[in-house]
Amino acid sequence: MEKILHKERLDDWIAALSDREILSPALEDGVWAFRPAGAAVRLDYPNTTQPPKGLAFPQREVFFSFEQVKGEAPLLRQTLPQVAQRVVFGVRPCDGRAVPRMDKVFSDHVEDPYYWARRKQVAYVGLACQQPPSSNCFCQSVGGSPVSSDGLDVLLTDLGERYFAAAVSETGKALMMAGESLFEAATDADRAQLQGAHAAALARPQRAVRDPDALPSKLKASFDSPLWEELARACIGCGICTFLCPTCHCFDINDEVTGAAPLKGKRVRTWDTCQFPDFTMHTSGHNPRENSGARLRQRVSHKFQYFHENFAMHQCTGCGRCVTGCPVGIDIVSVVNKVAEHAG
Ligand code: SF4
Ligand code: SF4
């Protein structure tokens, strides 16, 4: 379904979706994040500082509560999320492409009921990039594009006073049908304008990963390279690169005990990261990734080798957030290029 939406009708479309929670980019304390939009959706943003991944995979969530009176069987109460239907406006194509990657992670071997309870309720309305929102964007190097609709339900393209709206899923069609009278049929002239806008977006220069198809084998060959330690020397293990990444998904599970008699508390999942020194620490004290080089190698190899071996696609979507956010300037594009060059 392809339609035209005049920009002054965007708020009316939002109103037509009022039985759902609407989110859009919002600037708070210098940080762009997806927040409840109220009546007005903001689409005048570069890209969000935080990706939308927390909507399906929150930073902290309770699995169940437990209570055990001494001598009796423990009482467990599962806490499956009860989430209203949500529509997220303004998702950039790199974050759209993160969605099927996260879906694979949380469906592989076993379906994660906590992830899916939220994920099934979220619809993504994307906004094509007219120009790279950051100087660190490299989506085209990793198989994406600034106008990709992969993982989205609707893709909006800004045509000046109007949006070209393309529904790319049944959910997306239903969203557009909810405001049916607000949309106009797209004409051949509109499609020609869309193609021109997309061609211009594709021609804008971006950073480049050289020969990304060769990376899985080159990374495999570089596992024992001393280069990793050199490239990671400045790393302070803050984890910002992974917490801002739309596809990083490592987590920890803890029991938070709130009472001893009876024993009670909650089992909680929280984000964790392979960049923390104790992420792989064994109870024996042995740590198989004891230096920052081994930890950088894990992050980069997971994105461009291990995920590729499992799912035949790079896990990185080229959003550039890990480059922009790293406080010491560790840059995944130059890291993979240097490792690949070294591997020959
Ligand atoms: S690895 Fe970096 S550039 Fe790639 S998706 Fe994650 S944050 Fe974005
Ligand atoms: S953001 Fe930079 S310093 Fe922090 S863990 Fe990642 S690579 Fe290391």
Coordinates of C-alpha atoms and ligand atoms in Angstrom, one line a residue:
M1 CA 0.0 0.0 0.0
E2 CA 1.5 3.3 -1.1
K3 CA -0.1 6.6 -0.2
I4 CA 0.6 10.3 0.2
L5 CA 0.1 12.0 3.6
H6 CA 0.3 15.8 3.7
K7 CA 2.4 16.9 6.7
E8 CA -0.4 18.9 8.3
R9 CA -2.4 15.7 8.5
L10 CA 0.2 13.8 10.5
D11 CA -1.3 14.8 13.8
D12 CA -4.8 13.7 12.6
W13 CA -3.3 10.3 11.8
I14 CA -1.9 10.1 15.3
A15 CA -5.3 11.0 16.6
A16 CA -6.8 8.2 14.6
L17 CA -4.4 5.8 16.3
S18 CA -5.4 7.0 19.8
D19 CA -6.3 3.5 21.0
R20 CA -2.6 2.7 20.9
E21 CA 0.3 4.3 22.8
I22 CA 2.3 6.5 20.4
L23 CA 6.0 7.1 20.8
S24 CA 8.4 9.3 18.9
P25 CA 11.8 10.8 19.2
A26 CA 12.1 13.3 22.1
L27 CA 15.1 15.4 23.3
E28 CA 15.6 15.2 27.0
D29 CA 18.8 16.6 28.7
G30 CA 20.6 16.4 25.4
V31 CA 19.7 12.8 24.7
W32 CA 17.3 11.8 21.9
A33 CA 15.2 8.8 22.9
F34 CA 11.8 7.3 22.1
R35 CA 9.2 8.7 24.5
P36 CA 5.4 8.9 24.6
A37 CA 4.5 11.5 22.0
G38 CA 1.2 12.8 23.3
A39 CA -0.7 14.6 20.5
A40 CA 2.4 15.6 18.5
V41 CA 5.0 13.3 16.9
R42 CA 8.4 14.8 16.4
L43 CA 10.2 13.9 13.2
D44 CA 12.7 16.7 13.0
Y45 CA 15.5 14.8 14.6
P46 CA 18.9 13.4 13.3
N47 CA 18.8 10.0 14.9
T48 CA 18.0 9.0 18.4
T49 CA 20.9 8.6 20.9
Q50 CA 19.2 5.5 22.2
P51 CA 17.8 2.9 19.8
P52 CA 14.2 1.6 20.3
K53 CA 15.4 -1.8 21.4
G54 CA 14.3 -1.3 25.0
L55 CA 10.7 -1.3 23.9
A56 CA 10.9 -5.1 23.4
F57 CA 13.9 -5.8 25.6
P58 CA 13.9 -3.4 28.5
Q59 CA 17.1 -2.7 30.5
R60 CA 15.5 -4.3 33.6
E61 CA 12.5 -6.7 33.8
V62 CA 11.1 -9.0 36.4
F63 CA 10.6 -12.7 35.4
F64 CA 8.8 -13.8 38.5
S65 CA 8.5 -13.2 42.2
F66 CA 9.2 -16.0 44.8
E67 CA 8.3 -16.6 48.4
Q68 CA 9.2 -19.6 50.5
V69 CA 8.1 -20.2 54.0
K70 CA 10.7 -22.5 55.7
G71 CA 9.8 -26.2 55.2
E72 CA 7.2 -25.4 52.5
A73 CA 7.4 -25.5 48.7
P74 CA 8.4 -22.2 47.1
L75 CA 5.6 -20.0 45.7
L76 CA 6.4 -18.6 42.2
R77 CA 4.4 -15.9 40.4
Q78 CA 5.4 -15.3 36.8
T79 CA 5.4 -11.6 35.7
L80 CA 4.6 -11.7 32.0
P81 CA 4.5 -8.2 30.7
Q82 CA 1.0 -6.7 30.1
V83 CA 1.7 -4.2 27.3
A84 CA -0.7 -2.0 25.4
Q85 CA -0.3 -1.8 21.6
R86 CA 2.3 0.7 20.7
V87 CA 3.3 2.6 17.5
V88 CA 6.8 4.0 17.4
F89 CA 7.2 6.8 14.9
G90 CA 10.5 8.0 13.4
V91 CA 12.5 4.7 13.5
R92 CA 15.5 5.1 11.2
P93 CA 16.2 2.3 8.7
C94 CA 19.3 1.1 10.6
D95 CA 17.1 0.6 13.7
G96 CA 14.4 -1.1 11.5
R97 CA 17.0 -3.6 10.4
A98 CA 17.9 -4.3 14.0
V99 CA 14.3 -5.7 14.6
P100 CA 14.6 -8.9 12.6
R101 CA 18.0 -9.5 14.1
M102 CA 16.7 -9.2 17.6
D103 CA 13.7 -11.4 16.7
K104 CA 16.1 -14.1 15.6
V105 CA 18.1 -13.9 18.9
F106 CA 15.0 -14.2 21.0
S107 CA 13.5 -17.1 18.9
D108 CA 16.6 -19.2 18.4
H109 CA 16.3 -22.6 20.1
V110 CA 13.6 -21.2 22.4
E111 CA 11.1 -18.3 22.1
D112 CA 11.6 -15.8 24.9
P113 CA 8.1 -15.1 26.2
Y114 CA 9.1 -11.8 27.9
Y115 CA 10.6 -10.4 24.7
W116 CA 7.7 -11.6 22.5
A117 CA 5.0 -10.3 24.9
R118 CA 6.3 -6.8 24.2
R119 CA 7.5 -7.2 20.6
K120 CA 4.1 -8.4 19.3
Q121 CA 2.6 -5.2 20.6
V122 CA 5.1 -2.8 18.9
A123 CA 4.6 -1.5 15.4
Y124 CA 7.4 0.5 13.7
V125 CA 6.8 3.5 11.5
G126 CA 10.1 4.4 9.9
L127 CA 11.5 7.5 8.4
A128 CA 13.9 7.3 5.5
C129 CA 17.2 9.2 5.9
Q130 CA 17.6 12.0 3.3
Q131 CA 21.2 12.4 4.4
P132 CA 23.3 10.5 7.0
P133 CA 22.1 11.7 10.4
S134 CA 25.7 11.2 11.8
S135 CA 29.2 11.3 10.3
N136 CA 29.6 7.8 11.6
C137 CA 26.8 6.2 9.6
F138 CA 27.8 3.2 7.5
C139 CA 24.5 1.3 6.9
Q140 CA 25.3 0.7 3.2
S141 CA 28.5 -1.2 4.1
V142 CA 26.6 -3.8 6.0
G143 CA 23.8 -4.5 3.5
G144 CA 21.4 -1.8 4.6
S145 CA 20.4 1.5 3.0
P146 CA 19.1 4.9 4.2
V147 CA 15.8 4.0 2.6
S148 CA 15.5 0.4 3.7
S149 CA 12.1 -0.8 5.0
D150 CA 13.5 -4.0 6.4
G151 CA 11.9 -4.6 9.9
L152 CA 9.5 -1.7 9.6
D153 CA 5.7 -1.7 9.3
V154 CA 5.5 1.6 7.4
L155 CA 8.2 3.6 5.8
L156 CA 7.7 7.4 5.5
T157 CA 9.8 9.4 3.0
D158 CA 9.9 13.1 3.4
L159 CA 8.9 14.8 0.0
G160 CA 8.8 18.4 1.3
E161 CA 5.3 19.2 2.2
R162 CA 4.2 15.6 2.1
Y163 CA 5.2 12.1 3.2
F164 CA 5.3 9.2 0.8
A165 CA 3.9 6.4 3.1
A166 CA 4.6 2.8 2.1
A167 CA 3.1 0.0 4.2
V168 CA 5.4 -3.0 4.2
S169 CA 3.5 -5.4 6.6
E170 CA -0.1 -6.2 7.4
T171 CA 0.3 -4.3 10.6
G172 CA 1.5 -1.3 8.6
K173 CA -1.6 -1.5 6.3
A174 CA -3.9 -1.6 9.4
L175 CA -2.2 1.5 10.8
M176 CA -2.7 3.4 7.5
M177 CA -6.3 2.1 7.2
A178 CA -7.1 3.5 10.6
G179 CA -6.6 7.0 9.1
E180 CA -7.7 6.0 5.6
S181 CA -9.5 9.3 4.8
L182 CA -6.3 11.3 5.6
F183 CA -4.2 9.6 2.9
E184 CA -4.3 10.3 -0.8
A185 CA -3.5 7.8 -3.6
A186 CA 0.1 8.0 -4.8
T187 CA 0.4 8.9 -8.4
D188 CA 3.1 8.1 -10.9
A189 CA 4.5 11.6 -10.4
D190 CA 4.7 10.9 -6.6
R191 CA 6.6 7.6 -7.3
A192 CA 9.0 9.4 -9.6
Q193 CA 9.6 12.0 -6.8
L194 CA 10.1 9.2 -4.3
Q195 CA 12.7 7.4 -6.6
G196 CA 14.6 10.7 -7.0
A197 CA 14.6 11.3 -3.2
H198 CA 15.8 7.7 -2.6
A199 CA 18.5 7.9 -5.3
A200 CA 19.8 11.2 -3.8
A201 CA 19.9 9.6 -0.3
L202 CA 21.8 6.5 -1.6
A203 CA 24.3 8.8 -3.3
R204 CA 25.3 10.6 -0.1
P205 CA 28.7 9.6 1.1
Q206 CA 29.0 7.4 4.2
R207 CA 31.9 5.8 6.0
A208 CA 32.9 2.4 4.6
V209 CA 33.7 -1.0 5.9
R210 CA 36.0 -2.5 3.2
D211 CA 35.0 -5.9 1.7
P212 CA 32.4 -6.7 4.5
D213 CA 31.7 -10.2 2.9
A214 CA 35.3 -11.2 3.7
L215 CA 35.0 -10.2 7.3
P216 CA 33.8 -13.5 8.8
S217 CA 36.8 -15.4 7.5
K218 CA 39.3 -12.6 8.1
L219 CA 38.1 -12.2 11.7
K220 CA 38.4 -16.0 12.2
A221 CA 42.0 -15.9 10.9
S222 CA 42.8 -13.0 13.3
F223 CA 41.6 -14.6 16.5
D224 CA 45.1 -14.8 18.0
S225 CA 46.3 -11.5 16.5
P226 CA 48.2 -9.2 18.9
L227 CA 46.4 -6.3 17.1
W228 CA 43.4 -6.7 19.3
E229 CA 45.3 -5.7 22.4
E230 CA 46.7 -2.7 20.6
L231 CA 43.3 -1.5 19.2
A232 CA 41.7 -1.9 22.6
R233 CA 44.4 -0.2 24.7
A234 CA 42.3 2.9 25.4
C235 CA 39.1 0.9 26.3
I236 CA 37.9 1.7 29.9
G237 CA 35.2 -1.0 29.8
C238 CA 32.3 1.3 30.3
G239 CA 29.9 -0.7 28.0
I240 CA 28.4 2.4 26.3
C241 CA 29.1 0.9 22.9
T242 CA 26.9 -2.1 23.6
F243 CA 24.2 -0.4 25.7
L244 CA 23.6 2.1 22.8
C245 CA 23.7 -0.7 20.1
P246 CA 20.4 -1.6 18.6
T247 CA 21.4 -5.3 18.3
C248 CA 23.4 -6.0 21.4
H249 CA 21.4 -8.2 23.7
C250 CA 23.5 -9.8 26.4
F251 CA 21.9 -10.0 29.8
D252 CA 22.4 -11.2 33.3
I253 CA 19.8 -12.8 35.6
N254 CA 19.8 -12.2 39.4
D255 CA 17.6 -12.9 42.3
E256 CA 16.9 -9.7 44.2
V257 CA 16.0 -10.8 47.7
T258 CA 13.7 -8.5 49.7
G259 CA 13.1 -10.6 52.8
A260 CA 14.6 -13.5 54.7
A261 CA 11.8 -15.0 56.8
P262 CA 9.9 -15.9 54.7
L263 CA 12.5 -15.9 51.9
K264 CA 11.1 -13.7 49.2
G265 CA 12.2 -11.6 46.3
K266 CA 12.2 -11.3 42.5
R267 CA 14.1 -12.9 39.6
V268 CA 15.3 -10.0 37.4
R269 CA 16.9 -9.8 34.0
T270 CA 19.2 -6.8 33.3
W271 CA 21.3 -5.8 30.4
D272 CA 24.9 -6.9 30.7
T273 CA 27.8 -6.5 28.3
C274 CA 30.8 -8.4 27.0
Q275 CA 32.8 -5.2 27.5
F276 CA 32.6 -5.5 31.4
P277 CA 35.7 -7.3 32.7
D278 CA 33.7 -9.6 34.9
F279 CA 31.2 -10.6 32.2
T280 CA 32.9 -14.0 31.6
M281 CA 34.5 -14.3 35.1
H282 CA 34.2 -17.9 36.4
T283 CA 33.5 -18.7 40.0
S284 CA 37.0 -20.2 40.1
G285 CA 38.5 -16.8 39.4
H286 CA 39.6 -17.7 35.8
N287 CA 38.5 -15.2 33.2
P288 CA 38.7 -16.4 29.6
R289 CA 38.5 -12.8 28.4
E290 CA 40.8 -11.2 30.9
N291 CA 42.1 -8.3 28.8
S292 CA 40.4 -5.5 26.9
G293 CA 41.7 -6.9 23.6
A294 CA 39.9 -10.2 24.1
R295 CA 36.7 -8.2 25.0
L296 CA 36.9 -5.9 21.9
R297 CA 37.5 -9.0 19.8
Q298 CA 34.4 -10.6 21.2
R299 CA 32.2 -7.5 20.4
V300 CA 33.5 -7.1 16.9
S301 CA 33.6 -10.8 16.1
H302 CA 30.0 -11.3 17.4
K303 CA 28.8 -8.6 15.0
F304 CA 30.7 -9.7 11.9
Q305 CA 31.6 -13.3 12.3
Y306 CA 29.7 -15.4 14.9
F307 CA 26.2 -13.9 14.0
H308 CA 27.0 -14.3 10.4
E309 CA 27.9 -17.9 10.9
N310 CA 24.6 -18.5 12.7
F311 CA 22.2 -16.4 10.6
A312 CA 24.0 -15.5 7.4
M313 CA 23.9 -11.8 8.1
H314 CA 26.0 -9.2 9.8
Q315 CA 24.6 -8.3 13.2
C316 CA 25.8 -4.7 12.9
T317 CA 23.4 -2.4 11.1
G318 CA 25.8 0.5 10.7
C319 CA 24.1 3.0 12.9
G320 CA 27.4 4.4 14.1
R321 CA 26.2 4.8 17.7
C322 CA 29.1 2.8 19.2
V323 CA 31.6 5.1 17.4
T324 CA 29.9 8.3 18.4
G325 CA 29.3 7.2 22.0
C326 CA 32.7 5.7 22.9
P327 CA 34.4 8.1 25.3
V328 CA 37.9 7.1 24.1
G329 CA 37.3 7.0 20.4
I330 CA 37.3 3.3 19.7
D331 CA 35.8 3.0 16.2
I332 CA 34.3 -0.2 15.0
V333 CA 34.8 0.8 11.3
S334 CA 38.5 1.4 11.6
V335 CA 38.9 -1.6 13.9
V336 CA 37.4 -4.1 11.3
N337 CA 39.3 -2.4 8.5
K338 CA 42.6 -2.6 10.3
V339 CA 42.0 -6.2 11.4
A340 CA 41.0 -7.2 7.8
E341 CA 44.0 -5.4 6.3
H342 CA 46.3 -7.2 8.8
A343 CA 44.7 -10.5 7.9
G344 CA 45.7 -10.0 4.3
Ligands
SF4_1 S1 27.9 -2.3 16.4 FE1 27.9 -0.1 16.5 S2 27.4 0.6 14.4 FE2 26.9 -1.6 14.5 S3 24.7 -1.6 15.1 FE3 25.9 -1.7 17.0 S4 26.1 0.4 17.7 FE4 25.5 0.5 15.5
SF4_2 S1 32.4 2.5 24.7 FE1 34.6 2.5 24.1 S2 35.6 2.6 26.2 FE2 33.5 2.0 26.6 S3 33.6 -0.3 26.5 FE3 33.0 0.3 24.4 S4 35.0 0.4 23.4 FE4 35.5 0.4 25.6

